[in-house]
Amino acid sequence: MSGMSAGRSAMRMGPAELVQAAAMARRFYLEGKSKIQIAEEFGVSRFKVARVLETALERDLVRIEIRVPAELDAERSDALRARYGLRHAVVVESPAEAEETPDPENLGEVAADLLGELVNEGDVLGLAWGRSTIHMAAALDRLPPCTVVQLTGVYDAGTAERGSVEAVRRAAQVAGGDAHPIYAPMLLPDAATAAALRNQTGIARAFEHFDKVTVACVSIGSWEPGISTVHDMLSDEERAHYASLGVAAEMSAHLFDAEGRRVGRDLGERCITVKADQLRRIPEVVAIAGGQRKGPAIDAVLRSGLVTSLVTDTSAADYLMTAGPAPKSALNRSDPDGV
């Protein structure tokens, strides 16, 4: 008789068991009570509570759903993080009509939310020039008290107030902290002019904060017109020269080949920008870049070891997941050049 009863119990739960299981599941999943607390309330062992909760899942009495906002692709995000060894990877659904558009504006909105998580009180936040970082700053609505410093000069000094300078001011306003903008072009005619500008009081003060930056936000550009501001600032002859060196990507006026090695280092001598070695020492460097056309450039920069986290979209993520052999972990922060 007991054997038959046990068999029936194994096949289905009676009404009393169902009611008890539902009550235990409610306590555990909704009210946050521990198994020991539930055991004490119902006068059973915690082991029985564990069995009941397990059975409730098996019998579909309890359903657990993992839900994220519709625009976030959790599966691609996790796969991309694992492939490149990133600290954080956030993949945003790219609109079908904008798959070829680099850096959709919604990347900036998601990056703003991510910075709200990553930045802590007392941090120094660095912002490099880029359309995506400008969109990010415009979307910021929360930041703990922190200092904000500009990491690069501007694309066009005439548009500084509407570009990265305004982005730095906006972020500092949200954080209630000090702002250190740079009122200077990113690219200068020669190294001597760039060196002279770096010594100017306001710019030198911003540069003094570069080694104190704890979280940085950067953009990535492909080496083609309209997708790299540095590419667009150079002459045709200069573009051809750097292209001959195998440039695949640009970030903060630093050039990279497809393997993530830095090339054309002489360009940096003419630029107002944070040094690559300084970026490598920053604990958290978040890159914002997306669009299918930017896939190879994003891959190159991730292989450089300068970036720890990425905000991108599904079209770029699909390219990255099949872009050659898996690279070393980005958190290794090693220089592909070995120097």
Short mmCIF file of C-alpha atoms in Angstrom, two decimals:
data_model
loop_
_atom_site.label_atom_id
_atom_site.label_comp_id
_atom_site.label_asym_id
_atom_site.label_seq_id
_atom_site.Cartn_x
_atom_site.Cartn_y
_atom_site.Cartn_z
CA MET A 1 0.00 0.00 0.00
CA SER A 2 2.76 2.39 0.93
CA GLY A 3 4.57 1.51 -2.30
CA MET A 4 1.48 2.34 -4.37
CA SER A 5 1.07 5.61 -2.47
CA ALA A 6 4.69 6.52 -3.08
CA GLY A 7 4.24 5.77 -6.78
CA ARG A 8 1.22 8.06 -7.03
CA SER A 9 3.12 10.79 -5.18
CA ALA A 10 6.00 10.53 -7.60
CA MET A 11 3.62 10.93 -10.54
CA ARG A 12 1.60 13.88 -9.29
CA MET A 13 1.19 16.22 -6.36
CA GLY A 14 -2.02 16.20 -4.36
CA PRO A 15 -3.88 19.42 -3.54
CA ALA A 16 -2.29 19.76 -0.08
CA GLU A 17 1.18 19.27 -1.54
CA LEU A 18 0.46 21.77 -4.29
CA VAL A 19 -0.75 24.39 -1.83
CA GLN A 20 2.27 23.86 0.42
CA ALA A 21 4.69 23.94 -2.50
CA ALA A 22 3.12 27.15 -3.80
CA ALA A 23 3.37 28.74 -0.35
CA MET A 24 7.01 27.71 0.05
CA ALA A 25 7.86 28.96 -3.45
CA ARG A 26 6.17 32.28 -2.71
CA ARG A 27 8.20 32.68 0.49
CA PHE A 28 11.47 31.78 -1.28
CA TYR A 29 11.18 33.50 -4.67
CA LEU A 30 8.98 36.48 -3.94
CA GLU A 31 9.50 37.25 -0.25
CA GLY A 32 13.21 36.39 -0.17
CA LYS A 33 13.04 34.10 2.85
CA SER A 34 15.76 31.51 3.37
CA LYS A 35 15.14 27.76 3.27
CA ILE A 36 15.83 27.60 7.02
CA GLN A 37 13.18 30.26 7.74
CA ILE A 38 10.66 28.43 5.56
CA ALA A 39 11.46 25.13 7.26
CA GLU A 40 10.84 26.67 10.68
CA GLU A 41 7.52 28.16 9.56
CA PHE A 42 6.19 24.89 8.13
CA GLY A 43 7.75 22.61 10.73
CA VAL A 44 9.82 20.57 8.25
CA SER A 45 13.53 20.14 7.56
CA ARG A 46 15.35 22.52 5.23
CA PHE A 47 16.18 19.51 3.08
CA LYS A 48 12.47 18.92 2.50
CA VAL A 49 12.05 22.59 1.60
CA ALA A 50 14.83 22.21 -0.97
CA ARG A 51 13.14 19.12 -2.43
CA VAL A 52 9.76 20.84 -2.59
CA LEU A 53 11.24 23.87 -4.37
CA GLU A 54 13.03 21.60 -6.83
CA THR A 55 9.84 19.67 -7.49
CA ALA A 56 7.91 22.92 -7.98
CA LEU A 57 10.32 23.82 -10.77
CA GLU A 58 10.16 20.36 -12.33
CA ARG A 59 6.33 20.33 -12.29
CA ASP A 60 6.13 23.84 -13.81
CA LEU A 61 4.48 25.17 -10.66
CA VAL A 62 7.20 27.82 -10.65
CA ARG A 63 8.57 29.38 -13.82
CA ILE A 64 11.76 31.40 -13.77
CA GLU A 65 12.23 33.86 -16.64
CA ILE A 66 15.35 35.90 -17.28
CA ARG A 67 14.15 39.08 -18.91
CA VAL A 68 16.14 42.11 -20.04
CA PRO A 69 14.87 45.17 -21.91
CA ALA A 70 13.97 44.36 -25.49
CA GLU A 71 16.79 46.46 -26.95
CA LEU A 72 19.48 44.46 -25.13
CA ASP A 73 20.71 41.14 -26.52
CA ALA A 74 21.84 39.22 -23.43
CA GLU A 75 23.00 36.13 -25.31
CA ARG A 76 25.22 38.01 -27.76
CA SER A 77 26.50 40.20 -24.92
CA ASP A 78 27.67 37.22 -22.89
CA ALA A 79 29.19 35.47 -25.91
CA LEU A 80 31.09 38.60 -26.94
CA ARG A 81 32.37 39.20 -23.40
CA ALA A 82 33.67 35.62 -23.23
CA ARG A 83 35.28 35.67 -26.69
CA TYR A 84 37.35 38.80 -26.06
CA GLY A 85 37.79 38.39 -22.31
CA LEU A 86 36.08 41.71 -21.64
CA ARG A 87 34.90 42.89 -18.25
CA HIS A 88 31.59 44.08 -19.70
CA ALA A 89 30.03 43.69 -23.15
CA VAL A 90 26.61 45.18 -23.85
CA VAL A 91 25.04 44.45 -27.23
CA VAL A 92 22.12 46.59 -28.34
CA GLU A 93 19.63 45.52 -30.99
CA SER A 94 20.41 47.46 -34.15
CA PRO A 95 17.45 48.80 -36.15
CA ALA A 96 17.05 46.90 -39.42
CA GLU A 97 17.01 50.11 -41.44
CA ALA A 98 20.24 51.33 -39.82
CA GLU A 99 22.48 48.26 -39.97
CA GLU A 100 25.05 50.08 -42.10
CA THR A 101 25.01 53.21 -39.92
CA PRO A 102 28.05 53.49 -37.67
CA ASP A 103 27.42 54.14 -33.98
CA PRO A 104 23.60 54.30 -33.78
CA GLU A 105 22.51 56.92 -31.23
CA ASN A 106 20.96 54.31 -28.93
CA LEU A 107 24.48 53.06 -28.16
CA GLY A 108 25.14 56.33 -26.37
CA GLU A 109 21.99 55.96 -24.28
CA VAL A 110 22.97 52.45 -23.15
CA ALA A 111 26.56 53.57 -22.50
CA ALA A 112 25.24 56.38 -20.30
CA ASP A 113 23.41 53.82 -18.17
CA LEU A 114 26.56 51.65 -18.04
CA LEU A 115 28.69 54.57 -16.83
CA GLY A 116 26.10 55.18 -14.14
CA GLU A 117 26.95 51.68 -12.89
CA LEU A 118 30.72 51.81 -13.32
CA VAL A 119 31.63 55.25 -11.98
CA ASN A 120 32.00 55.56 -8.20
CA GLU A 121 32.21 58.62 -6.00
CA GLY A 122 35.66 60.19 -6.19
CA ASP A 123 36.52 58.64 -9.56
CA VAL A 124 38.06 60.60 -12.42
CA LEU A 125 36.07 60.08 -15.62
CA GLY A 126 37.87 60.64 -18.92
CA LEU A 127 35.98 61.35 -22.16
CA ALA A 128 37.65 61.14 -25.58
CA TRP A 129 36.35 62.82 -28.72
CA GLY A 130 33.75 60.88 -30.70
CA ARG A 131 30.17 61.13 -31.88
CA SER A 132 29.23 58.18 -29.68
CA THR A 133 30.71 59.75 -26.53
CA ILE A 134 28.88 62.99 -27.31
CA HIS A 135 25.60 61.05 -27.60
CA MET A 136 26.46 59.26 -24.36
CA ALA A 137 27.06 62.50 -22.47
CA ALA A 138 23.80 63.98 -23.74
CA ALA A 139 21.93 60.93 -22.38
CA LEU A 140 23.53 60.99 -18.93
CA ASP A 141 21.06 61.46 -16.09
CA ARG A 142 22.99 60.03 -13.13
CA LEU A 143 26.61 59.96 -12.02
CA PRO A 144 28.09 59.96 -8.54
CA PRO A 145 30.28 62.95 -7.60
CA CYS A 146 33.41 62.73 -9.75
CA THR A 147 35.89 64.79 -11.75
CA VAL A 148 35.51 64.78 -15.54
CA VAL A 149 38.46 65.37 -17.87
CA GLN A 150 38.67 65.60 -21.66
CA LEU A 151 41.15 63.08 -23.08
CA THR A 152 41.57 64.48 -26.60
CA GLY A 153 41.39 67.73 -28.46
CA VAL A 154 38.38 68.49 -30.60
CA TYR A 155 37.67 67.64 -34.23
CA ASP A 156 37.03 71.27 -35.10
CA ALA A 157 37.83 74.09 -32.69
CA GLY A 158 34.90 76.02 -34.15
CA THR A 159 32.43 73.36 -32.96
CA ALA A 160 34.01 72.74 -29.54
CA GLU A 161 31.02 74.08 -27.63
CA ARG A 162 28.76 71.54 -29.36
CA GLY A 163 31.18 68.63 -29.18
CA SER A 164 33.51 67.04 -26.67
CA VAL A 165 33.90 70.21 -24.58
CA GLU A 166 30.15 70.29 -24.06
CA ALA A 167 30.18 66.54 -23.33
CA VAL A 168 32.71 67.08 -20.54
CA ARG A 169 30.70 69.97 -19.11
CA ARG A 170 27.48 67.97 -19.30
CA ALA A 171 28.97 64.97 -17.50
CA ALA A 172 30.49 67.19 -14.80
CA GLN A 173 27.16 68.95 -14.33
CA VAL A 174 25.34 65.64 -13.82
CA ALA A 175 28.07 64.46 -11.42
CA GLY A 176 28.35 67.76 -9.60
CA GLY A 177 32.12 67.61 -10.03
CA ASP A 178 34.93 69.59 -11.63
CA ALA A 179 35.30 69.74 -15.41
CA HIS A 180 38.62 69.92 -17.25
CA PRO A 181 37.91 70.57 -20.94
CA ILE A 182 40.51 71.03 -23.68
CA TYR A 183 40.01 74.00 -26.01
CA ALA A 184 42.36 72.85 -28.74
CA PRO A 185 42.20 70.89 -32.00
CA MET A 186 43.03 67.19 -31.85
CA LEU A 187 45.40 67.35 -34.81
CA LEU A 188 48.02 70.06 -35.31
CA PRO A 189 50.18 70.86 -38.36
CA ASP A 190 53.39 69.67 -36.69
CA ALA A 191 54.85 68.23 -33.49
CA ALA A 192 56.29 71.58 -32.33
CA THR A 193 52.88 73.29 -32.41
CA ALA A 194 51.31 70.37 -30.54
CA ALA A 195 54.04 70.49 -27.87
CA ALA A 196 53.53 74.22 -27.40
CA LEU A 197 49.80 73.78 -26.93
CA ARG A 198 50.30 71.00 -24.38
CA ASN A 199 52.22 73.46 -22.23
CA GLN A 200 49.43 76.03 -22.16
CA THR A 201 47.96 76.36 -18.66
CA GLY A 202 44.43 75.05 -19.26
CA ILE A 203 45.54 72.16 -21.45
CA ALA A 204 48.41 71.25 -19.13
CA ARG A 205 45.97 71.14 -16.22
CA ALA A 206 43.79 68.63 -18.07
CA PHE A 207 46.85 66.54 -19.00
CA GLU A 208 47.83 66.38 -15.31
CA HIS A 209 44.63 64.41 -14.67
CA PHE A 210 45.30 61.75 -17.33
CA ASP A 211 47.25 59.52 -14.92
CA LYS A 212 44.43 59.84 -12.37
CA VAL A 213 41.63 58.66 -14.68
CA THR A 214 39.85 55.56 -13.31
CA VAL A 215 37.10 55.20 -15.96
CA ALA A 216 37.46 56.28 -19.58
CA CYS A 217 34.99 56.40 -22.45
CA VAL A 218 36.34 56.23 -26.00
CA SER A 219 35.15 55.88 -29.59
CA ILE A 220 36.52 53.71 -32.40
CA GLY A 221 36.86 54.73 -36.04
CA SER A 222 37.41 52.73 -39.21
CA TRP A 223 40.10 54.03 -41.57
CA GLU A 224 37.69 55.42 -44.13
CA PRO A 225 35.92 58.72 -44.85
CA GLY A 226 33.15 59.77 -42.49
CA ILE A 227 33.89 57.04 -39.93
CA SER A 228 37.20 58.31 -38.54
CA THR A 229 37.54 61.97 -37.63
CA VAL A 230 41.34 61.65 -37.75
CA HIS A 231 41.15 60.19 -41.26
CA ASP A 232 39.00 63.12 -42.34
CA MET A 233 41.44 65.69 -40.88
CA LEU A 234 44.45 64.43 -42.85
CA SER A 235 45.50 65.25 -46.38
CA ASP A 236 45.12 62.71 -49.19
CA GLU A 237 48.87 62.11 -49.13
CA GLU A 238 48.89 61.50 -45.38
CA ARG A 239 45.92 59.13 -45.61
CA ALA A 240 47.67 57.12 -48.30
CA HIS A 241 50.85 56.97 -46.20
CA TYR A 242 49.10 55.60 -43.12
CA ALA A 243 46.98 53.24 -45.20
CA SER A 244 50.23 51.79 -46.58
CA LEU A 245 51.19 50.92 -43.01
CA GLY A 246 48.11 48.70 -42.74
CA VAL A 247 45.90 50.94 -40.61
CA ALA A 248 42.60 49.20 -39.81
CA ALA A 249 41.33 51.32 -36.94
CA GLU A 250 41.75 54.58 -35.07
CA MET A 251 41.00 55.39 -31.45
CA SER A 252 41.82 58.73 -29.82
CA ALA A 253 44.29 59.48 -32.67
CA HIS A 254 46.13 56.18 -32.15
CA LEU A 255 46.29 53.92 -35.21
CA PHE A 256 46.09 50.11 -35.21
CA ASP A 257 46.55 47.36 -37.74
CA ALA A 258 44.22 44.37 -37.96
CA GLU A 259 46.15 42.52 -35.23
CA GLY A 260 45.82 45.38 -32.76
CA ARG A 261 49.42 46.56 -33.16
CA ARG A 262 50.00 50.30 -33.13
CA VAL A 263 51.28 51.80 -36.38
CA GLY A 264 52.03 55.34 -37.52
CA ARG A 265 53.10 56.42 -34.05
CA ASP A 266 54.50 59.67 -35.42
CA LEU A 267 50.93 60.91 -35.82
CA GLY A 268 50.54 61.03 -32.04
CA GLU A 269 53.30 63.62 -31.80
CA ARG A 270 51.06 66.03 -33.70
CA CYS A 271 47.96 65.29 -31.63
CA ILE A 272 46.45 66.55 -28.41
CA THR A 273 45.46 63.23 -26.89
CA VAL A 274 45.96 60.81 -24.03
CA LYS A 275 48.91 58.45 -24.59
CA ALA A 276 48.26 54.79 -25.36
CA ASP A 277 50.29 53.73 -22.31
CA GLN A 278 48.13 55.95 -20.13
CA LEU A 279 44.99 54.35 -21.54
CA ARG A 280 46.44 50.92 -20.81
CA ARG A 281 46.86 51.85 -17.14
CA ILE A 282 43.27 53.08 -16.72
CA PRO A 283 41.33 50.38 -14.79
CA GLU A 284 38.16 50.66 -16.93
CA VAL A 285 38.15 51.77 -20.57
CA VAL A 286 34.73 51.58 -22.21
CA ALA A 287 34.57 51.73 -26.02
CA ILE A 288 31.33 52.72 -27.74
CA ALA A 289 31.18 51.62 -31.37
CA GLY A 290 28.76 49.78 -33.62
CA GLY A 291 27.56 49.15 -37.13
CA GLN A 292 28.63 46.42 -39.54
CA ARG A 293 31.13 48.73 -41.28
CA LYS A 294 33.00 49.21 -38.01
CA GLY A 295 33.31 45.50 -37.22
CA PRO A 296 36.96 45.09 -38.37
CA ALA A 297 38.01 48.30 -36.59
CA ILE A 298 36.39 47.24 -33.31
CA ASP A 299 38.09 43.85 -33.56
CA ALA A 300 41.48 45.51 -34.11
CA VAL A 301 41.13 47.83 -31.11
CA LEU A 302 39.90 45.03 -28.83
CA ARG A 303 43.03 43.07 -29.77
CA SER A 304 45.21 46.02 -28.71
CA GLY A 305 44.60 45.43 -25.00
CA LEU A 306 43.58 49.06 -24.43
CA VAL A 307 39.86 48.44 -23.92
CA THR A 308 38.21 46.54 -21.05
CA SER A 309 34.51 46.94 -21.93
CA LEU A 310 32.41 47.46 -25.05
CA VAL A 311 28.99 48.84 -25.94
CA THR A 312 28.04 47.79 -29.48
CA ASP A 313 25.14 46.58 -31.60
CA THR A 314 24.04 43.25 -33.03
CA SER A 315 25.37 43.85 -36.54
CA ALA A 316 28.88 44.57 -35.25
CA ALA A 317 28.64 41.76 -32.69
CA ASP A 318 27.80 39.20 -35.38
CA TYR A 319 30.95 40.17 -37.26
CA LEU A 320 33.09 40.10 -34.11
CA MET A 321 31.98 36.59 -33.15
CA THR A 322 33.52 35.20 -36.34
CA ALA A 323 36.47 37.58 -36.78
CA GLY A 324 39.41 35.19 -36.99
CA PRO A 325 41.02 33.34 -34.08
CA ALA A 326 39.89 34.30 -30.59
CA PRO A 327 42.25 36.97 -29.20
CA LYS A 328 43.93 37.11 -25.81
CA SER A 329 41.78 38.33 -22.96
CA ALA A 330 41.35 42.09 -23.14
CA LEU A 331 41.81 42.22 -19.36
CA ASN A 332 45.38 41.01 -19.90
CA ARG A 333 46.08 44.63 -21.03
CA SER A 334 49.30 43.49 -22.72
CA ASP A 335 50.68 45.40 -25.70
CA PRO A 336 50.61 43.31 -28.93
CA ASP A 337 53.87 45.03 -29.89
CA GLY A 338 55.50 43.79 -26.71
CA VAL A 339 56.76 47.27 -25.86
#
